[in-house]
Coordinates of C-alpha atoms in Angstrom, one line a residue:
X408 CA 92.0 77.4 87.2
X409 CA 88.8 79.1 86.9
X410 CA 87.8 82.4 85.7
X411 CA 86.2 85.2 86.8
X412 CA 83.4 84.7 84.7
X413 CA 81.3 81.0 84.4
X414 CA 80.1 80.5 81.5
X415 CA 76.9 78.6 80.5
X416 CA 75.8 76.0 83.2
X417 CA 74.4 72.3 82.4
X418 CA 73.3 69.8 84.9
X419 CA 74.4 66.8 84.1
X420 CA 72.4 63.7 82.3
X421 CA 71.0 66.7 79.6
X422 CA 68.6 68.6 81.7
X423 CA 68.3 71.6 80.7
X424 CA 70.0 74.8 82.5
X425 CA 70.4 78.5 82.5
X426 CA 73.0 80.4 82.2
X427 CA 74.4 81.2 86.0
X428 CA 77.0 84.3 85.9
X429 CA 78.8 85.5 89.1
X430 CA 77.7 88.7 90.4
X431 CA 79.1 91.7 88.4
X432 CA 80.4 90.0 85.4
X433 CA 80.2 93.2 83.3
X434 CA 78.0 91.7 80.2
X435 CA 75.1 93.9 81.9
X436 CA 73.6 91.2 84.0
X437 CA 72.4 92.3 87.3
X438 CA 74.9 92.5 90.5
X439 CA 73.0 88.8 91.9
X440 CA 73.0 86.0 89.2
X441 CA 70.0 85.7 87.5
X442 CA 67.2 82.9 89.2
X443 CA 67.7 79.3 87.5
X444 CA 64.4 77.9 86.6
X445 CA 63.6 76.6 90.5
X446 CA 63.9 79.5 92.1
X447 CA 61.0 80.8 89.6
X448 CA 57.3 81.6 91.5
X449 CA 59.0 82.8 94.3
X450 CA 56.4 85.0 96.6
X451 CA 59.2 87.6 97.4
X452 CA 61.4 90.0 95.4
X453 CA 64.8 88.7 94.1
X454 CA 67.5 89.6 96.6
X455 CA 68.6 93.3 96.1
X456 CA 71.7 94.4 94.8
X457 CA 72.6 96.1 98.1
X458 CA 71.6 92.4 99.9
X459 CA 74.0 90.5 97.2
X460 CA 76.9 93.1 97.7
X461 CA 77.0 93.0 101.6
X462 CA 76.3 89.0 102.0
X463 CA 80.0 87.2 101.7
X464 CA 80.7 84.2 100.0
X465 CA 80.1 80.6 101.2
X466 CA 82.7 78.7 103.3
X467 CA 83.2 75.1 101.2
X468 CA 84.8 72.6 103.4
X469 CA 85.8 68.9 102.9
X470 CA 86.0 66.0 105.5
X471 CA 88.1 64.3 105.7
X472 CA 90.5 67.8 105.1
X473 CA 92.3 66.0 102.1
X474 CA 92.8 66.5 98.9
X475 CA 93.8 63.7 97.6
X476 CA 91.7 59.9 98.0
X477 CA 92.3 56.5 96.4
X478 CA 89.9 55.6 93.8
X479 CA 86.7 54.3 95.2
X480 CA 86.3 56.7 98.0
X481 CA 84.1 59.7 99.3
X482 CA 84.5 62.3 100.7
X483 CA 81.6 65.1 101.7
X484 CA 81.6 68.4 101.0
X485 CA 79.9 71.3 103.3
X486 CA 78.4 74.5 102.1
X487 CA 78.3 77.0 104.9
X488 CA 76.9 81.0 104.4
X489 CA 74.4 83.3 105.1
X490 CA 71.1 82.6 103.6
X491 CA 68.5 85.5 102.9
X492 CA 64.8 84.7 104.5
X493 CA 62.7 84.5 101.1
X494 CA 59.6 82.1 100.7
X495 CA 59.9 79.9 97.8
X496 CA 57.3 77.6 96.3
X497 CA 60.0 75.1 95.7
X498 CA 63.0 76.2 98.1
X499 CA 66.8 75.9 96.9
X500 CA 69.1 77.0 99.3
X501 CA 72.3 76.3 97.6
X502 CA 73.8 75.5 94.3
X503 CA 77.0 73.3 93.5
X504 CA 79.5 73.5 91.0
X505 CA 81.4 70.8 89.3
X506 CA 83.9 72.6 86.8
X507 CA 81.3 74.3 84.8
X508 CA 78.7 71.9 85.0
X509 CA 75.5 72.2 88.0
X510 CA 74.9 69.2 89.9
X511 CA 71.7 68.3 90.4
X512 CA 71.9 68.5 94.5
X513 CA 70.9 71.3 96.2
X514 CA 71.4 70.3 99.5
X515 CA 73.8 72.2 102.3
X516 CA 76.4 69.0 102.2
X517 CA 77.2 66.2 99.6
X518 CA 79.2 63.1 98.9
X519 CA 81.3 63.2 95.9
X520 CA 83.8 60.9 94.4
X521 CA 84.7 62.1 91.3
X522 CA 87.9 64.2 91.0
X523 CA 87.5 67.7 89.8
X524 CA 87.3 71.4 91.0
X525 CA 84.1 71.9 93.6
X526 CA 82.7 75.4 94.1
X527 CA 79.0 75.8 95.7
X528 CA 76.6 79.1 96.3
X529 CA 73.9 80.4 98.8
X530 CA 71.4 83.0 97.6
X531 CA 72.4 86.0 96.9
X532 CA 76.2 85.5 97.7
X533 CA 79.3 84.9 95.2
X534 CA 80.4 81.8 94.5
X535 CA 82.9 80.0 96.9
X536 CA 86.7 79.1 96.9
X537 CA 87.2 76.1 95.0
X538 CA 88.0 73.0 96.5
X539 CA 90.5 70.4 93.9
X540 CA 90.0 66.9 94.7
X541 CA 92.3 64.7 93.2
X542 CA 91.7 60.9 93.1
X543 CA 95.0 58.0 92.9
X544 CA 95.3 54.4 91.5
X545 CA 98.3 54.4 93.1
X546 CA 99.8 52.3 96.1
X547 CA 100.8 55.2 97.9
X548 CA 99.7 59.2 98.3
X549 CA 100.5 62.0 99.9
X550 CA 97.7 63.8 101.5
X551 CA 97.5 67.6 102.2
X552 CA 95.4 69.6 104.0
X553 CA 92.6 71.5 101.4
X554 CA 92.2 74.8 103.6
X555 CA 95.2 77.5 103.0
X556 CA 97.9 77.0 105.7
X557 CA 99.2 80.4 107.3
X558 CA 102.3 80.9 109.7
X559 CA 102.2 80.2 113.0
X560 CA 99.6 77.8 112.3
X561 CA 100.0 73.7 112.2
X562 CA 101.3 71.7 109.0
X563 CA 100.2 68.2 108.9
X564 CA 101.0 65.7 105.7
X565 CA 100.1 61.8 106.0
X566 CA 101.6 59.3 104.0
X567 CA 98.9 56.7 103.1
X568 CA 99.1 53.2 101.9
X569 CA 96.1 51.7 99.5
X570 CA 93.0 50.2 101.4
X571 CA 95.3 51.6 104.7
X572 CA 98.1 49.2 104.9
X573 CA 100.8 49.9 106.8
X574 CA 103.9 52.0 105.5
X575 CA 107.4 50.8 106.5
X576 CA 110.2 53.1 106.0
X577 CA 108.7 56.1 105.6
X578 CA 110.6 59.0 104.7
X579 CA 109.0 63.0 104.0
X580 CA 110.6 65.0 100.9
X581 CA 110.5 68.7 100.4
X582 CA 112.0 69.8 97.4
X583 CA 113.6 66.7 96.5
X584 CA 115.4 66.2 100.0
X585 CA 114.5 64.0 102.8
X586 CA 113.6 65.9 105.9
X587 CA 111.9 63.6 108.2
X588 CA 112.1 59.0 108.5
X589 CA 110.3 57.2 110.7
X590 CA 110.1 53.2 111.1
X591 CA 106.2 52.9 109.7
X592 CA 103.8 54.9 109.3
X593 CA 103.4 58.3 110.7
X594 CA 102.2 61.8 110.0
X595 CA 104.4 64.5 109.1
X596 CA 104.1 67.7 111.5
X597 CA 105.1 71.1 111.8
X598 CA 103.5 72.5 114.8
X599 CA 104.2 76.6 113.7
X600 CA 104.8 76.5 110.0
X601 CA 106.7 79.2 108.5
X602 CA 107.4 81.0 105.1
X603 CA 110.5 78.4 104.7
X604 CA 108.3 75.4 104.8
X605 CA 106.5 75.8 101.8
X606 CA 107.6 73.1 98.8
X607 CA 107.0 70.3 97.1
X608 CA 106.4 67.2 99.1
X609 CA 106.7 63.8 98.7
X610 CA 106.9 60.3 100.8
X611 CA 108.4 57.0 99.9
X612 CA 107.9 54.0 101.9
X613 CA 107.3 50.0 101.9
X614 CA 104.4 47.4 102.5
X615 CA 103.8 44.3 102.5
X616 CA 101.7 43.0 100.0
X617 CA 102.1 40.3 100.8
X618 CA 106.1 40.2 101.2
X619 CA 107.8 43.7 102.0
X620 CA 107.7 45.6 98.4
X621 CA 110.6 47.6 97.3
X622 CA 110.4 51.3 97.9
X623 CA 107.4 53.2 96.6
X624 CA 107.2 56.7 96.1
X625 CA 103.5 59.2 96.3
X626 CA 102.8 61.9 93.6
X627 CA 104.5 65.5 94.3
X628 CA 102.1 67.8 96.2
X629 CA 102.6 71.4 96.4
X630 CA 102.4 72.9 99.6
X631 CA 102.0 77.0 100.3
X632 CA 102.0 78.3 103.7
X633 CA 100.5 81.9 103.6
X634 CA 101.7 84.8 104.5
X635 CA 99.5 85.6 108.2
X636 CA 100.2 89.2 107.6
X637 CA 102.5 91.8 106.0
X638 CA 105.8 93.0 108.0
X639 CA 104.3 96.5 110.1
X640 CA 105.3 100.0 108.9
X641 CA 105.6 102.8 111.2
X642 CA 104.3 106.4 110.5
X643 CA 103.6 109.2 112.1
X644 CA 99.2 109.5 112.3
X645 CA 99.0 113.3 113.5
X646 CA 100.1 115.5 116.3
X647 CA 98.3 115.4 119.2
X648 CA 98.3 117.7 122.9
X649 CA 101.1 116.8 124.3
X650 CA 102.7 114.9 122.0
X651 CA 103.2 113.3 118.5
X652 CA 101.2 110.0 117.8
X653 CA 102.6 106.9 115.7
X654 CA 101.0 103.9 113.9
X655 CA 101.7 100.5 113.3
X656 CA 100.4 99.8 110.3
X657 CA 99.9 96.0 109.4
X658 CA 96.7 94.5 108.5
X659 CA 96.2 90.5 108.9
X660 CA 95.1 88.0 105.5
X661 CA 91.6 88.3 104.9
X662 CA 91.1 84.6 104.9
X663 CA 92.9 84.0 108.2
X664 CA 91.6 82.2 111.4
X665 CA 93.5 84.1 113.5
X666 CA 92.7 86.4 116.4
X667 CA 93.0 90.5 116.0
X668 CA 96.7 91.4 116.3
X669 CA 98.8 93.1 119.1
X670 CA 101.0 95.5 118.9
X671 CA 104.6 96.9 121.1
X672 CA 106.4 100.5 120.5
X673 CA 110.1 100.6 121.2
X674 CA 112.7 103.4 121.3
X675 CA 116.1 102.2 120.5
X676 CA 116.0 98.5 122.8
X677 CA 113.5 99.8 125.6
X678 CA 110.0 98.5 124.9
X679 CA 108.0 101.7 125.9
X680 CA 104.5 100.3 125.1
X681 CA 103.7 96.1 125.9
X682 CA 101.9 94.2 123.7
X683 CA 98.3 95.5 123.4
X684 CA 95.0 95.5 121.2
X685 CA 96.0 99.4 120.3
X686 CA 98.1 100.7 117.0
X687 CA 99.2 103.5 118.0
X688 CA 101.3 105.2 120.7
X689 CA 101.8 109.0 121.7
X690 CA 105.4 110.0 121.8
X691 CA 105.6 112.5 124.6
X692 CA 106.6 116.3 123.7
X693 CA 110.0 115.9 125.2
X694 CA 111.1 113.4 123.4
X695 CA 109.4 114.3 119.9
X696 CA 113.5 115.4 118.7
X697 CA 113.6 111.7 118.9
X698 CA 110.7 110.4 117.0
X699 CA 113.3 108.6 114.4
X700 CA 114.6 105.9 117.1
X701 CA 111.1 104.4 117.1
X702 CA 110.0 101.0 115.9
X703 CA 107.5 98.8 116.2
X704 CA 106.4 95.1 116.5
X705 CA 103.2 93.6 115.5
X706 CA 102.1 89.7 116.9
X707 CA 99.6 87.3 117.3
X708 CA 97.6 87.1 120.7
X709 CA 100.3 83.8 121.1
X710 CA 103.4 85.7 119.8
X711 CA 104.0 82.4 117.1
X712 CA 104.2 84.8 114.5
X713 CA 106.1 88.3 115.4
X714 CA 107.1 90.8 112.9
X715 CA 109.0 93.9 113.0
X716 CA 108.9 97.6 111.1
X717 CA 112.1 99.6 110.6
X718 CA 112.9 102.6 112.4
X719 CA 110.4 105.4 112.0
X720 CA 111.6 107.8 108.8
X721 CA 109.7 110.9 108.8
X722 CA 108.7 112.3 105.3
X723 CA 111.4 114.0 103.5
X724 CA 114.3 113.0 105.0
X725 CA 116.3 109.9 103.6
X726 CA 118.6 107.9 105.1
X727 CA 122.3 108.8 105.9
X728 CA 124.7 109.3 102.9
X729 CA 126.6 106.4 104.3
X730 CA 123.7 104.2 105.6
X731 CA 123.2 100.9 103.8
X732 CA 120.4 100.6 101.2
X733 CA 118.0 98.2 103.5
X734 CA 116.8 99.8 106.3
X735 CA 118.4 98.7 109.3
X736 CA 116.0 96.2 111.4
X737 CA 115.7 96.4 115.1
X738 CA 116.0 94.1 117.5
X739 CA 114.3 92.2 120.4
X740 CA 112.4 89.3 118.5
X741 CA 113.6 86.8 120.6
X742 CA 113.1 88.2 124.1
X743 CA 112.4 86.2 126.7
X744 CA 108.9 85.7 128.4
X745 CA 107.7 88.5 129.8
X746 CA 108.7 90.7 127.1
X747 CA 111.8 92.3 129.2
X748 CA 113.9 94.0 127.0
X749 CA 117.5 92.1 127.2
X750 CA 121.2 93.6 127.8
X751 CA 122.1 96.4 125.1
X752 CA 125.4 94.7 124.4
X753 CA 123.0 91.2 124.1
X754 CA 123.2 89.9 120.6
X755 CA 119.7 88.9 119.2
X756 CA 118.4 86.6 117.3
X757 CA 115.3 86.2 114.9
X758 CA 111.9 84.3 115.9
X759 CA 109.6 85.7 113.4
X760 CA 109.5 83.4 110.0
X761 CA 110.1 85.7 107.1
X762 CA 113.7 86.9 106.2
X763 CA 115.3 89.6 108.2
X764 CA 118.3 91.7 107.6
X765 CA 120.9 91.9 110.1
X766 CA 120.2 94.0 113.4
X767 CA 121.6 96.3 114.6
X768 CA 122.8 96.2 119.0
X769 CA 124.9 98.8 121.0
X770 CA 128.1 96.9 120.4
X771 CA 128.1 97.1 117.1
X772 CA 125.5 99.9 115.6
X773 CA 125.2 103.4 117.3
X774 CA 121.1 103.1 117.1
X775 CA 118.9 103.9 113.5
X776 CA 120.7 105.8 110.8
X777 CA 120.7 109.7 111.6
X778 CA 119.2 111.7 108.4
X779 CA 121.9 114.2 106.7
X780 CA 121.8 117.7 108.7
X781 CA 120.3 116.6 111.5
X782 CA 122.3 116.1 115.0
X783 CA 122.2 112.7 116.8
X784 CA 120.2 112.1 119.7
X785 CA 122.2 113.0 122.6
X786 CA 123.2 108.8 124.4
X787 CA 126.6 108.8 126.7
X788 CA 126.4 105.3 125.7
X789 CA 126.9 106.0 122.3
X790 CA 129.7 108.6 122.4
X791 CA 133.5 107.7 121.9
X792 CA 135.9 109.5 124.5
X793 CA 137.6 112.2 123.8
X794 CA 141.8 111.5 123.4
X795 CA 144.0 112.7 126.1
X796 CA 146.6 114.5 124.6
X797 CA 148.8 115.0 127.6
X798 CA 148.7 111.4 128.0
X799 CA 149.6 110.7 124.4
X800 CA 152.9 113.3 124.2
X801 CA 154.5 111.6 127.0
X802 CA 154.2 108.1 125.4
X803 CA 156.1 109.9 122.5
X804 CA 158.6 111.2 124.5
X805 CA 159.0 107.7 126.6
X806 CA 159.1 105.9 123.0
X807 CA 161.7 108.6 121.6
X808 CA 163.5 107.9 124.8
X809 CA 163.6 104.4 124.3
X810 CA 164.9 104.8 120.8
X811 CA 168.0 106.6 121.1
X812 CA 168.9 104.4 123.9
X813 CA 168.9 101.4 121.8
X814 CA 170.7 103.0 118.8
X815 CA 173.3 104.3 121.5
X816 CA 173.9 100.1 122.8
X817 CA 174.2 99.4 119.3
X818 CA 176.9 101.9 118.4
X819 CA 179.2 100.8 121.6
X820 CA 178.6 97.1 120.5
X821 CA 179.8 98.0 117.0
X822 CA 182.9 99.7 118.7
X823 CA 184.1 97.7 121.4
X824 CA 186.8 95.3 119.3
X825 CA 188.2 98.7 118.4
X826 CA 188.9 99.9 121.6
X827 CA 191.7 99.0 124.0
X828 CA 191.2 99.2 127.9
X829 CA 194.4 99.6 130.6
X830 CA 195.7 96.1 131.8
X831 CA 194.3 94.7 135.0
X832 CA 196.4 92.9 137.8
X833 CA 195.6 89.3 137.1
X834 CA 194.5 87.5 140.8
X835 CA 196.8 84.9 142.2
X836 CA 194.0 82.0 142.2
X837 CA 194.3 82.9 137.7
X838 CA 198.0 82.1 137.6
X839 CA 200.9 80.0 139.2
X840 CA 201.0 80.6 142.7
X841 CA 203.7 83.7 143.3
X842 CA 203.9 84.4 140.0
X843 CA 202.7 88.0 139.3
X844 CA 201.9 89.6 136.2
X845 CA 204.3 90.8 133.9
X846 CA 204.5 94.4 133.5
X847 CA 203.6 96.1 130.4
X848 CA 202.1 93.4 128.8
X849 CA 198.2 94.4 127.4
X850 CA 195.8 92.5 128.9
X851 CA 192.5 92.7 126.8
X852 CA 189.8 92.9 129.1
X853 CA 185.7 93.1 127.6
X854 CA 184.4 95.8 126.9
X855 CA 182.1 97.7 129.0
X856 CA 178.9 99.5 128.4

């Protein structure tokens, strides 16, 4: 990696160079680095301080967009930034960097071959994000994109055979495990990457050269996707007539491509402000007691990347004794199009990359965590009934009832052998035909409840 500072700068083949410092080194060099020997009889001033602080640094880009090559090839490099209007005697518009050393070109674009770490410079501007080329004697790479990949936006690997011969059997690794296979040769793809796809990657596959080789594997490459933006936080800006006025507070990567952001305000599941350019929303006067049932959602201008801020907590006021240590996230990430807020009793799920914590929905959460001495919003929804105890002493008595007529069936049960009943005149169909009974003899007869 390079530091903040460069030191002294050669060209290369021993010609002579000056020392070329990045603006604001703190050695007590001026803010703009110092003019090499061709910049010398220049008919204007050196750029001003105030000119080298407000122009940004160059935008280095590489086609073809990969880092890595086979030995042998080239690949062009592209130098693009603002360039102050001076008249030179002998103009130099840009400067490139090869490690430390100063390549002779000055020219807006140039071929290299070498590997290495490539930086370049306009005028008056700070020196650009490096560029690392790497160059392989092997049969088989694994080429990555150079420019920073953020979420939402589109992942692309390619698995390339030596002098482009075709790969068989091609299989994609991230962190050691196999995650995509395809019959011959292919690009890898993720069309919205996320947080979750960053790694290390490999590829493995087989050519024939001339007969079908035995499986051959690329170098590791590391792959980042960035984080787009930062999750939103939700505070209250200032009070305003007629109500109370929140922000979403968010703020997107200062090297992304993407377009401004858009923002939604929600209380409890009800989206009460759409997606729009705007951050902030006015909370009406009438509803200001409720200011901590708020949340927000920031997005893209193609919602591929949506993030979510927890409910609103005013200053001063913690969470619930009995609330859990996260704050509880809300929900409607995955809504359909249209942005209509689902069912309450709807369960939710996640669309937004980065790791959520559960969410809460009105079957199982009664809305954000209500600070300590504070009443909850009033929400029939939300309240359990009250018991009926009428209802409930006549279920005692019917289940008291109930009891002592069982233990009573028992006791007669336990008694009946015990007990002797008068003897009953046997029918004629019982015995033998005119035969009746004979008198005083017991006749046991079961006992009766």
């Amino acid at each position: 990696m390079l530091g903040t500072h460069s030191p002294p700068l050669r060209s290369p083949g021993g010609a002579r160079g000056r020392a070329f410092s990045e603006p604001g080194d703190g050695a007590g060099r001026p803010p703009h680095p110092p003019s090499p020997p061709f910049f010398r009889g220049s008919c204007s001033a050196a750029p001003s301080s105030l000119q080298a602080a407000t122009l940004e640094k160059p935008t280095l880009s590489l086609h073809p967009p990969w880092t890595t090559i086979f030995k042998g090839e080239r690949v062009t490099l592209r130098c693009d930034g603002a360039r102050p209007l001076v008249l030179e005697l002998r103009p130099v518009s840009t400067l490139w960097y090869l490690g430390h050393l100063l390549l002779p070109s000055h020219r807006t674009s140039i071929e290299v071959q070498a590997p290495g770490v490539y930086r370049c410079q306009t005028r008056g501007a700070p020196v650009s994000d490096p560029v690392h080329l790497s160059v392989s004697n092997d049969w088989l790479i694994l080429q990555a994109p150079y420019a920073a990949v953020f979420e939402g936006e589109p992942l692309v690997l390619r698995c390339r055979g030596w002098r482009d011969k075709e790969v068989y059997q091609l299989h994609y690794y991230r962190d050691g495990r196999a995650v995509r296979r395809f019959a011959s040769s292919a690009n890898y793809t993720v069309p919205q990457a996320r947080a979750g796809d960053s790694g290390r990657y490999r590829c493995s596959g087989t050519m024939r050269v001339p007969v079908e080789s035995a499986p051959m594997f690329s170098a590791t490459v590391a792959v980042t996707v960035q984080e787009l933006f930062p999750a939103p936080v939700l505070r209250v800006a200032r009070r305003a007539q007629g109500g109370v006025v929140l922000r979403c507070d968010t703020r997107l990567h200062p090297r992304a491509r993407a377009a401004p952001l858009r923002f939604a305000f929600y209380k409890y599941s009800r989206a009460v402000r759409r997606f729009g350019p705007a951050a902030e929303y006015t909370v009406p006067e009438p509803e200001a007691e409720e200011l901590e049932s708020h949340w927000c959602e920031a997005a893209t201008a193609s919602r591929s990347v949506r993030k979510r801020s927890a409910w609103l907590q005013l200053p001063g006021r913690g969470p619930a004794p009995d609330a859990p240590t996260a704050a509880p996230r809300p929900q409607a990430a995955a809504w359909a199009p249209g942005n209509k807020p689902p069912p309450s009793r709807e369960p939710l799920g996640s669309a937004s990359g980065p790791e959520a914590t559960s969410i809460p929905n009105a079957a199982t959460a009664a809305g954000p965590q209500v600070s300590a001495g504070r009443a909850a919003p009033t929400c029939a929804r939300l309240e359990a009934p009250a018991p009926d105890v009428d209802q409930l002493l006549r279920e005692m008595r019917l289940l008291r009832g109930l009891l002592s007529r069982v233990l009573e069936l028992q006791g007669s049960r336990a008694s009946a052998g015990h007990r002797a009943t008068p003897q009953l005149p046997a029918p004629h169909s019982a015995g033998t035909p005119g035969t009746p009974g004979t008198p005083g003899t017991p006749e046991t007869s079961p006992a009766r409840s």
